[in-house]
Amino acid sequence: MPSANETSKKRVAVIGVGYWGKNLVRNFYELGALAALCDSNQSLEEDYKKKYQGVKFCTNYHEVLSDPSIQAVALATPAVTHYELAKAALEAGKDVLVEKPLAIDVKHGEELVKIAETKGRILMVGHILRYHPAILKLQQLIQDGQLGKINYLYSNRLNIGKIRTEENILWSFAPHDISVILSLLNEMPTHVSCKGGAYLSSGVTDVTLSHFEFPSGVRAHIFVSWLHPFKEQKLVVVGSEKMAVFDDTVENKLVLYPHKVEWKNRIPTAVKADGEVVALDNREPLRAECQHFLDCIESRTAPVSDGREGLRVLRVLDAFQRALQNGGNAGASVTTKLEKIEQPYFVHESAYADEGARIGAGTKIWHFSHVMKGAQIGEKCVIGQNVNVDGGVLIGNNVKIQNNVSVYTGVVVEDDVFLGPSCVLTNVSNPRSQVSRHSLYESTRLRRGC
Ligand SMILES: NC(=O)c1ccc[n+]([C@@H]2O[C@H](COP(=O)([O-])OP(=O)(O)OC[C@H]3O[C@@H](n4cnc5c(N)ncnc54)[C@H](O)[C@@H]3O)[C@@H](O)[C@H]2O)c1
């Protein structure tokens, strides 16, 4: 039952209440926002009517879209229907939460984003892991520099079933892993390759192994299968300082390993350390996703997994699919160049963000500024005119840096910090041109909000 503080005006209809839709129904109901249910399969009506008394059930989605009391719809119908239904809902003036993938054709995804923006509607994609406490924590740890420089990462999503015939494993499982990897790295890949095998239904791939190459030099792969002896949902991030393992099937979902590699007589030697369990809150990710959708409807702000993020994931899926088709199930690996790289941040045409710099979504970098290789800047920052950000600098979220500021290696700027015009954050107290002081760099940490 809805708790008092979760209750809000009922205004969401769930369209498609099958295997996954029932979870959306439960969450919107418990949040006090469930207005109606719609599924073309009328045999579902009786059960839903018993469970959610007083909630209207219909079989034709036009009935939902023409109801002015319904403000938003959540679509959990098969992927092939997402474009048609999401388009109709946006055009009817509804806010839309569409299950992954946003669409199955990049052009359709672009059109949906455009319609939502033109009509001022919220468009959100159900990339549930973006709302998982472990992923949110991992994102924060990476942004804070606790893992050091990210070298590579991989994600395994393996199980026996749920086997589909209308879409392959790549489109069914991998959108989650792609959305997580893109958000952790805050960059789009330049090249991908993908190989797989179809064993059950002709032409429907059951297992794929997909590789990414990112401009920063990070490499990643995703291994997905619904024809696997046991369930595994594991994401591994290998950083220069710490390695992280997110395992969604165990109690301690996020563990950090501060293993080191020491060089002895020019030979790299691993120095192993015990895992550190990271404490997490135990919110249900889907509850957080549904609440976020309601919050965005209320505040009219873009969701974390908005249409643009859905489109980035769709572009990568499309490139993987093309690679898969070009390579078949055997033979040489195929590399496909993404046709259009759309970064989630803005760099003015007179500014430089070097390859290997990591910049968060929504950040703006203005005229004549330079962000060097190895620098990390968080989300929603504003970097003014003629700013220099050195390699190794870590900048948090929502940081404002005014004109003519220099930030040198060793500086850590936490969230919400304001750097006034022309300030210089240096790292050597007595610099000399003829003496290298690289090994003597000092660090400066600007705490949150200063
Ligand atoms: N986020 C996740 O973890 C997750 C997990 C599973 C599925 N999904 C997504 O959820 C969506 C649905 O998958 P599913 O496994 O629940 O499929 P499903 O086949 O079990 O359910 C889909 C339902 O949609 C109904 N439907 C189809 N066309 C319709 C229309 N035009 N109008 C009204 N109802 C219609 C069907 O009758 C069916 O009941 C897919 O996009 C899938 O990718 C997400």
Coordinates of C-alpha atoms and ligand atoms in Angstrom, one line a residue:
M1 CA 0.0 0.0 0.0
P2 CA 1.2 3.6 -0.7
S3 CA 2.8 5.2 2.3
A4 CA 1.8 8.8 3.1
N5 CA 5.0 10.4 1.8
E6 CA 5.0 8.3 -1.3
T7 CA 1.4 9.1 -2.3
S8 CA 1.1 11.4 -5.2
K9 CA -1.7 12.2 -7.7
K10 CA -2.6 9.1 -9.7
R11 CA -1.6 9.9 -13.2
V12 CA 0.5 7.1 -14.8
A13 CA -0.9 4.4 -17.1
V14 CA 1.2 1.2 -17.8
I15 CA 0.8 -0.1 -21.3
G16 CA 1.9 -3.7 -21.7
V17 CA 1.5 -5.6 -18.4
G18 CA 3.2 -8.9 -19.2
Y19 CA 6.4 -10.3 -17.8
W20 CA 8.1 -7.0 -17.0
G21 CA 5.2 -4.6 -17.0
K22 CA 3.7 -6.2 -13.8
N23 CA 6.8 -4.9 -11.9
L24 CA 6.1 -1.3 -13.2
V25 CA 2.4 -1.7 -12.2
R26 CA 3.4 -2.8 -8.7
N27 CA 5.8 0.1 -8.2
F28 CA 3.5 2.8 -9.6
Y29 CA 0.7 1.5 -7.5
E30 CA 2.8 1.5 -4.4
L31 CA 3.9 5.0 -5.2
G32 CA 0.2 6.0 -5.5
A33 CA 0.5 7.0 -9.1
L34 CA -1.2 4.2 -11.0
A35 CA -4.1 5.4 -13.0
A36 CA -4.8 2.7 -15.6
L37 CA -3.6 -0.5 -17.2
C38 CA -3.6 -1.4 -20.8
D39 CA -2.8 -4.7 -22.5
S40 CA -4.0 -6.0 -25.9
N41 CA -4.2 -9.4 -24.2
Q42 CA -7.6 -9.3 -22.5
S43 CA -7.1 -12.6 -20.6
L44 CA -4.9 -10.6 -18.2
E45 CA -7.7 -8.3 -17.2
E46 CA -9.3 -10.5 -14.5
D47 CA -6.1 -11.1 -12.5
Y48 CA -5.1 -7.4 -12.6
K49 CA -8.6 -6.2 -11.6
K50 CA -8.5 -8.5 -8.6
K51 CA -5.1 -7.3 -7.5
Y52 CA -5.5 -3.6 -8.2
Q53 CA -9.1 -2.9 -7.4
G54 CA -10.5 0.3 -8.8
V55 CA -7.7 0.6 -11.4
K56 CA -9.1 0.8 -14.9
F57 CA -8.1 -1.9 -17.5
C58 CA -8.4 -1.5 -21.3
T59 CA -7.1 -3.3 -24.3
N60 CA -6.7 -0.4 -26.7
Y61 CA -3.9 2.0 -26.0
H62 CA -5.8 4.9 -27.8
E63 CA -8.2 4.8 -24.9
V64 CA -5.4 5.7 -22.5
L65 CA -3.9 8.3 -24.8
S66 CA -7.2 10.1 -25.3
D67 CA -7.9 10.3 -21.5
P68 CA -6.9 13.8 -20.3
S69 CA -6.6 12.7 -16.7
I70 CA -3.6 10.6 -17.6
Q71 CA -0.5 12.6 -17.6
A72 CA 2.1 9.9 -18.4
V73 CA 2.5 6.4 -19.7
A74 CA 5.0 3.6 -19.0
L75 CA 5.5 1.3 -22.0
A76 CA 6.4 -2.3 -21.4
T77 CA 5.4 -3.7 -24.7
P78 CA 7.8 -5.7 -27.0
A79 CA 10.7 -3.6 -28.4
V80 CA 9.3 -3.5 -32.0
T81 CA 6.3 -1.6 -30.7
H82 CA 8.2 1.1 -28.7
Y83 CA 8.5 3.6 -31.5
E84 CA 4.9 3.5 -32.6
L85 CA 3.5 3.7 -29.1
A86 CA 6.0 6.2 -27.7
K87 CA 5.4 8.5 -30.7
A88 CA 1.6 8.3 -30.3
A89 CA 1.9 9.0 -26.6
L90 CA 4.2 12.0 -27.0
E91 CA 2.0 13.4 -29.7
A92 CA -1.0 13.0 -27.4
G93 CA 0.9 15.2 -24.9
K94 CA 1.9 12.4 -22.5
D95 CA 5.2 12.1 -20.7
V96 CA 6.7 8.7 -21.5
L97 CA 8.8 6.1 -19.8
V98 CA 9.7 3.5 -22.4
E99 CA 11.3 0.2 -21.6
K100 CA 14.7 -0.5 -23.2
P101 CA 15.6 -0.2 -26.0
L102 CA 14.3 3.2 -26.9
A103 CA 13.5 1.9 -30.4
I104 CA 15.0 -0.7 -32.8
D105 CA 15.9 1.8 -35.5
V106 CA 18.3 4.7 -34.8
K107 CA 16.2 7.0 -37.1
H108 CA 13.1 6.2 -35.0
G109 CA 15.0 7.0 -31.8
E110 CA 16.1 10.3 -33.2
E111 CA 12.6 11.1 -34.1
L112 CA 11.3 10.3 -30.6
V113 CA 13.9 12.5 -29.0
K114 CA 13.0 15.3 -31.4
I115 CA 9.2 15.0 -30.8
A116 CA 9.8 15.0 -27.0
E117 CA 11.9 18.1 -27.1
T118 CA 9.6 20.0 -29.5
K119 CA 6.6 19.2 -27.4
G120 CA 8.3 19.7 -24.0
R121 CA 7.5 16.2 -22.9
I122 CA 9.6 14.0 -20.6
L123 CA 11.0 11.0 -22.4
M124 CA 12.8 8.5 -20.2
V125 CA 14.2 5.0 -21.1
G126 CA 14.1 2.1 -18.6
H127 CA 17.8 1.7 -18.1
I128 CA 17.2 0.4 -14.6
L129 CA 20.9 0.0 -13.6
R130 CA 21.3 3.8 -13.8
Y131 CA 19.1 3.7 -10.6
H132 CA 20.9 0.8 -8.9
P133 CA 22.5 1.9 -5.6
A134 CA 25.7 -0.1 -6.5
I135 CA 26.1 1.6 -9.9
L136 CA 25.4 5.1 -8.4
K137 CA 28.1 4.4 -5.8
L138 CA 30.5 3.1 -8.3
Q139 CA 30.0 6.1 -10.5
Q140 CA 30.7 8.4 -7.5
L141 CA 33.9 6.4 -6.6
I142 CA 35.2 6.7 -10.2
Q143 CA 34.4 10.5 -10.3
D144 CA 36.2 11.0 -7.0
G145 CA 39.2 9.3 -8.5
Q146 CA 39.2 6.5 -6.0
L147 CA 39.8 3.9 -8.7
G148 CA 42.5 6.0 -10.3
K149 CA 42.8 5.8 -14.1
I150 CA 40.3 3.4 -15.6
N151 CA 42.1 0.9 -17.7
Y152 CA 39.4 -1.5 -18.8
L153 CA 36.0 -2.9 -17.8
Y154 CA 33.7 -5.7 -18.7
S155 CA 30.1 -6.8 -18.0
N156 CA 28.8 -10.3 -18.0
R157 CA 25.0 -10.9 -18.1
L158 CA 24.4 -14.6 -18.4
N159 CA 21.5 -16.9 -17.5
I160 CA 19.4 -19.8 -18.7
G161 CA 16.3 -18.1 -20.1
K162 CA 14.2 -15.9 -20.6
I163 CA 14.7 -16.9 -24.2
R164 CA 13.1 -14.7 -26.8
T165 CA 12.5 -15.3 -30.5
E166 CA 11.4 -11.8 -31.6
E167 CA 14.8 -10.2 -30.7
N168 CA 18.3 -11.5 -30.1
I169 CA 20.3 -11.6 -26.9
L170 CA 22.1 -8.4 -27.8
W171 CA 19.0 -6.3 -27.9
S172 CA 17.4 -8.1 -25.0
F173 CA 20.2 -8.0 -22.4
A174 CA 23.0 -5.7 -23.6
P175 CA 21.2 -2.3 -23.4
H176 CA 21.6 -2.4 -19.6
D177 CA 25.4 -3.0 -19.8
I178 CA 25.9 -0.4 -22.6
S179 CA 24.1 2.3 -20.6
V180 CA 26.2 1.6 -17.5
I181 CA 29.5 1.5 -19.4
L182 CA 28.8 4.7 -21.3
S183 CA 27.7 6.5 -18.1
L184 CA 30.7 5.2 -16.0
L185 CA 33.1 6.4 -18.7
N186 CA 31.2 9.4 -19.9
E187 CA 32.2 8.9 -23.4
M188 CA 31.1 7.3 -26.6
P189 CA 33.2 4.5 -28.3
T190 CA 34.8 5.2 -31.6
H191 CA 34.9 1.6 -32.7
V192 CA 33.0 -1.6 -31.8
S193 CA 33.2 -5.2 -32.8
C194 CA 30.8 -8.0 -32.0
K195 CA 30.6 -11.8 -32.5
G196 CA 27.9 -14.3 -31.6
G197 CA 26.2 -17.6 -32.1
A198 CA 22.6 -18.7 -32.9
Y199 CA 21.9 -22.2 -31.7
L200 CA 18.1 -22.4 -30.9
S201 CA 16.2 -20.3 -33.5
S202 CA 17.7 -19.7 -36.9
G203 CA 18.9 -16.1 -37.2
V204 CA 18.3 -15.2 -33.5
T205 CA 21.7 -14.9 -31.7
D206 CA 21.8 -16.5 -28.3
V207 CA 25.2 -15.4 -27.2
T208 CA 27.3 -12.4 -28.1
L209 CA 30.7 -11.0 -27.2
S210 CA 31.0 -7.2 -28.0
H211 CA 34.0 -5.0 -27.7
F212 CA 34.3 -1.2 -27.4
E213 CA 37.2 1.1 -28.0
F214 CA 37.0 4.5 -26.4
P215 CA 38.8 7.7 -27.3
S216 CA 40.4 7.8 -23.8
G217 CA 42.1 4.5 -24.5
V218 CA 39.8 2.5 -22.3
R219 CA 38.7 -0.8 -23.6
A220 CA 35.5 -2.7 -22.6
H221 CA 33.6 -5.8 -23.5
I222 CA 30.1 -7.2 -22.8
F223 CA 29.4 -10.9 -22.8
V224 CA 25.6 -11.8 -22.8
S225 CA 23.8 -15.1 -23.1
W226 CA 20.5 -16.7 -22.3
L227 CA 22.0 -20.1 -23.0
H228 CA 24.3 -20.4 -20.0
P229 CA 24.3 -22.9 -17.2
F230 CA 24.0 -20.4 -14.3
K231 CA 23.0 -16.8 -13.7
E232 CA 25.8 -14.3 -13.6
Q233 CA 25.5 -10.5 -13.6
K234 CA 28.9 -9.1 -13.0
L235 CA 30.6 -5.8 -13.9
V236 CA 34.3 -5.5 -13.4
V237 CA 36.2 -2.1 -13.5
V238 CA 40.0 -2.2 -13.5
G239 CA 41.5 1.0 -12.4
S240 CA 45.1 1.9 -11.6
E241 CA 44.4 2.3 -7.9
K242 CA 41.6 0.0 -7.2
M243 CA 39.5 -2.7 -9.0
A244 CA 35.8 -2.8 -8.5
V245 CA 33.4 -5.8 -8.8
F246 CA 29.6 -5.3 -9.0
D247 CA 27.8 -8.6 -8.6
D248 CA 24.0 -8.3 -8.6
T249 CA 23.5 -11.9 -7.5
V250 CA 25.2 -11.7 -4.1
E251 CA 24.6 -9.9 -0.8
N252 CA 27.8 -7.7 -1.0
K253 CA 27.1 -6.3 -4.4
L254 CA 30.0 -3.9 -4.6
V255 CA 33.5 -4.8 -3.6
L256 CA 36.7 -2.8 -4.1
Y257 CA 40.1 -4.5 -4.5
P258 CA 43.1 -2.2 -3.8
H259 CA 45.5 -4.6 -5.5
K260 CA 48.8 -3.0 -6.6
V261 CA 51.4 -3.8 -9.2
E262 CA 54.9 -3.1 -8.1
W263 CA 57.9 -3.0 -10.4
K264 CA 60.8 -5.1 -9.0
N265 CA 63.9 -5.2 -11.2
R266 CA 61.7 -4.1 -14.1
I267 CA 59.3 -7.0 -13.6
P268 CA 55.7 -6.2 -12.8
T269 CA 54.6 -8.0 -9.6
A270 CA 51.0 -8.2 -8.3
V271 CA 50.6 -7.3 -4.6
K272 CA 47.2 -8.6 -3.6
A273 CA 45.0 -6.9 -1.1
D274 CA 41.7 -8.0 0.6
G275 CA 38.4 -6.9 -0.9
E276 CA 36.7 -3.9 0.7
V277 CA 32.9 -4.3 0.8
V278 CA 31.2 -1.0 0.0
A279 CA 28.1 -0.2 2.1
L280 CA 25.0 0.5 0.0
D281 CA 21.4 1.5 0.7
N282 CA 19.0 -1.4 -0.3
R283 CA 16.5 0.5 -2.4
E284 CA 14.9 -1.5 -5.1
P285 CA 16.3 -0.1 -8.4
L286 CA 12.9 -0.2 -10.2
R287 CA 11.3 1.7 -7.3
A288 CA 14.0 4.4 -7.6
E289 CA 13.5 4.4 -11.4
C290 CA 9.7 4.9 -11.1
Q291 CA 10.1 7.5 -8.4
H292 CA 12.6 9.4 -10.6
F293 CA 10.1 9.4 -13.5
L294 CA 7.5 10.9 -11.2
D295 CA 10.0 13.5 -9.9
C296 CA 10.9 14.5 -13.5
I297 CA 7.2 14.8 -14.4
E298 CA 6.8 17.1 -11.4
S299 CA 9.9 19.2 -11.9
R300 CA 9.9 19.1 -15.7
T301 CA 13.7 18.2 -15.7
A302 CA 15.4 15.7 -17.9
P303 CA 15.7 12.2 -16.4
V304 CA 19.1 10.6 -15.8
S305 CA 18.2 8.0 -18.5
D306 CA 16.5 10.5 -20.9
G307 CA 15.8 10.1 -24.6
R308 CA 19.2 11.3 -25.5
E309 CA 20.9 8.6 -23.3
G310 CA 18.5 6.1 -24.9
L311 CA 19.6 7.2 -28.3
R312 CA 23.3 6.9 -27.4
V313 CA 22.7 3.3 -26.3
L314 CA 20.7 2.7 -29.4
R315 CA 23.5 3.9 -31.6
V316 CA 25.9 1.5 -29.9
L317 CA 23.5 -1.4 -30.2
D318 CA 23.0 -0.6 -33.9
A319 CA 26.8 -0.6 -34.4
F320 CA 27.2 -3.9 -32.6
Q321 CA 24.4 -5.4 -34.7
R322 CA 26.0 -4.3 -37.9
A323 CA 29.3 -5.8 -36.7
L324 CA 27.6 -9.0 -35.8
Q325 CA 26.0 -9.2 -39.3
N326 CA 29.2 -8.5 -41.0
G327 CA 31.2 -11.0 -39.1
G328 CA 28.7 -13.9 -38.9
N329 CA 29.5 -16.6 -36.3
A330 CA 33.0 -17.3 -37.5
G331 CA 36.0 -15.7 -39.2
A332 CA 37.9 -12.6 -38.5
S333 CA 36.6 -10.1 -36.0
V334 CA 34.8 -7.1 -37.5
T335 CA 35.3 -3.6 -36.4
T336 CA 32.5 -1.1 -37.2
K337 CA 33.0 2.7 -36.9
L338 CA 30.2 4.5 -35.2
E339 CA 28.7 6.9 -37.8
K340 CA 28.0 9.7 -35.5
I341 CA 29.6 10.3 -32.1
E342 CA 27.4 12.4 -30.0
Q343 CA 29.0 13.3 -26.7
P344 CA 26.8 14.1 -23.7
Y345 CA 28.7 17.3 -23.0
F346 CA 29.5 20.5 -24.9
V347 CA 33.0 21.8 -26.0
H348 CA 33.0 25.1 -27.9
E349 CA 34.6 24.9 -31.3
S350 CA 37.6 27.1 -30.1
A351 CA 38.2 24.9 -27.0
Y352 CA 40.2 21.6 -26.8
A353 CA 39.3 18.5 -24.8
D354 CA 42.2 16.1 -25.5
E355 CA 41.6 12.5 -26.2
G356 CA 41.9 10.8 -22.8
A357 CA 40.1 13.6 -20.9
R358 CA 36.9 12.4 -19.3
I359 CA 34.0 14.9 -19.2
G360 CA 30.7 14.4 -17.5
A361 CA 27.2 14.7 -19.1
G362 CA 25.8 18.2 -19.3
T363 CA 29.2 19.9 -18.8
K364 CA 30.0 23.0 -20.9
I365 CA 33.5 24.0 -21.9
W366 CA 33.7 27.5 -23.3
H367 CA 36.0 29.5 -25.7
F368 CA 39.7 28.9 -25.8
S369 CA 39.8 26.5 -22.9
H370 CA 41.9 23.4 -22.8
V371 CA 41.2 20.1 -20.9
M372 CA 44.2 17.9 -21.0
K373 CA 44.6 14.1 -21.4
G374 CA 43.9 12.4 -18.0
A375 CA 41.8 15.2 -16.6
Q376 CA 38.4 14.2 -15.2
I377 CA 35.5 16.6 -15.0
G378 CA 32.1 15.6 -13.5
E379 CA 28.6 16.4 -14.7
K380 CA 26.9 19.7 -15.2
C381 CA 30.0 21.8 -14.8
V382 CA 30.7 25.1 -16.5
I383 CA 34.3 25.8 -17.5
G384 CA 34.5 29.4 -18.6
Q385 CA 36.8 31.1 -21.2
N386 CA 40.5 30.5 -21.4
V387 CA 40.7 27.9 -18.6
N388 CA 43.4 25.3 -18.5
V389 CA 42.7 21.9 -16.8
D390 CA 45.8 19.8 -16.4
G391 CA 46.0 16.0 -16.8
G392 CA 45.3 14.2 -13.5
V393 CA 43.1 17.0 -12.2
L394 CA 39.8 15.7 -10.7
I395 CA 36.8 17.9 -10.8
G396 CA 33.4 16.9 -9.3
N397 CA 29.9 17.7 -10.4
N398 CA 28.3 21.1 -10.8
V399 CA 31.6 23.0 -10.4
K400 CA 31.8 26.5 -11.9
I401 CA 35.1 27.8 -13.1
Q402 CA 35.3 31.4 -14.2
N403 CA 37.5 32.9 -17.0
N404 CA 41.3 32.6 -17.1
V405 CA 41.7 29.9 -14.4
S406 CA 44.5 27.4 -14.4
V407 CA 44.1 24.1 -12.5
Y408 CA 47.3 22.0 -12.3
T409 CA 47.9 18.3 -11.6
G410 CA 47.3 17.3 -8.0
V411 CA 44.2 19.3 -7.6
V412 CA 40.9 17.7 -6.5
V413 CA 37.8 19.9 -6.7
E414 CA 34.8 18.4 -5.1
D415 CA 31.2 19.0 -6.1
D416 CA 29.6 22.5 -6.2
V417 CA 32.8 24.4 -5.9
F418 CA 33.1 27.9 -7.4
L419 CA 36.5 29.1 -8.7
G420 CA 36.6 32.8 -9.3
P421 CA 38.1 34.6 -12.3
S422 CA 41.9 34.2 -12.9
C423 CA 42.7 32.1 -9.9
V424 CA 45.6 29.6 -10.3
L425 CA 45.9 26.3 -8.4
T426 CA 49.5 25.3 -8.7
N427 CA 51.4 22.3 -7.3
V428 CA 55.0 23.2 -6.6
S429 CA 55.8 25.8 -3.9
N430 CA 59.2 26.9 -5.3
P431 CA 59.3 26.1 -9.0
R432 CA 62.6 26.4 -10.9
S433 CA 62.9 26.2 -14.6
Q434 CA 66.2 24.2 -14.5
V435 CA 65.1 21.7 -11.9
S436 CA 62.4 19.2 -12.5
R437 CA 59.9 19.1 -9.5
H438 CA 57.6 16.5 -11.0
S439 CA 58.2 14.1 -8.1
L440 CA 57.4 16.8 -5.6
Y441 CA 54.0 17.8 -6.8
E442 CA 51.7 18.8 -3.9
S443 CA 48.0 18.3 -3.8
T444 CA 45.2 20.6 -3.1
R445 CA 41.6 19.5 -2.3
L446 CA 38.8 22.0 -2.5
R447 CA 36.0 20.7 -0.4
R448 CA 32.3 20.5 -1.5
G449 CA 30.6 23.8 -2.0
C450 CA 33.6 26.1 -1.3
Ligands
LIG1 N1 14.3 -3.4 -17.5 C1 14.4 -4.7 -17.4 O1 15.1 -5.3 -16.7 C2 13.5 -5.5 -18.3 C3 13.3 -6.9 -18.1 C4 12.5 -7.6 -19.0 C5 11.9 -6.9 -20.1 N2 12.1 -5.6 -20.3 C6 11.4 -4.9 -21.4 O2 10.0 -4.8 -21.2 C7 9.4 -4.9 -22.4 C8 8.3 -6.0 -22.4 O3 9.0 -7.2 -22.2 P1 8.2 -8.4 -21.5 O4 9.2 -9.5 -21.3 O5 7.4 -7.9 -20.4 O6 7.3 -8.9 -22.7 P2 5.9 -9.6 -22.6 O7 5.6 -10.2 -24.0 O8 5.8 -10.6 -21.4 O9 4.9 -8.5 -22.3 C9 4.5 -7.5 -23.3 C10 3.0 -7.2 -23.2 O10 2.7 -6.2 -24.0 C11 1.4 -6.5 -24.6 N3 1.3 -5.7 -25.8 C12 1.9 -5.9 -27.0 N4 1.5 -4.9 -27.9 C13 0.6 -4.1 -27.2 C14 -0.1 -3.0 -27.6 N5 0.0 -2.5 -28.9 N6 -0.9 -2.4 -26.7 C15 -1.1 -2.9 -25.5 N7 -0.4 -4.0 -25.1 C16 0.5 -4.6 -25.9 C17 1.4 -8.0 -24.8 O11 0.1 -8.5 -24.8 C18 2.1 -8.4 -23.5 O12 1.3 -8.7 -22.4 C19 10.4 -5.1 -23.5 O13 10.8 -3.8 -24.0 C20 11.6 -5.6 -22.7 O14 12.9 -5.2 -23.3 C21 12.8 -4.9 -19.4

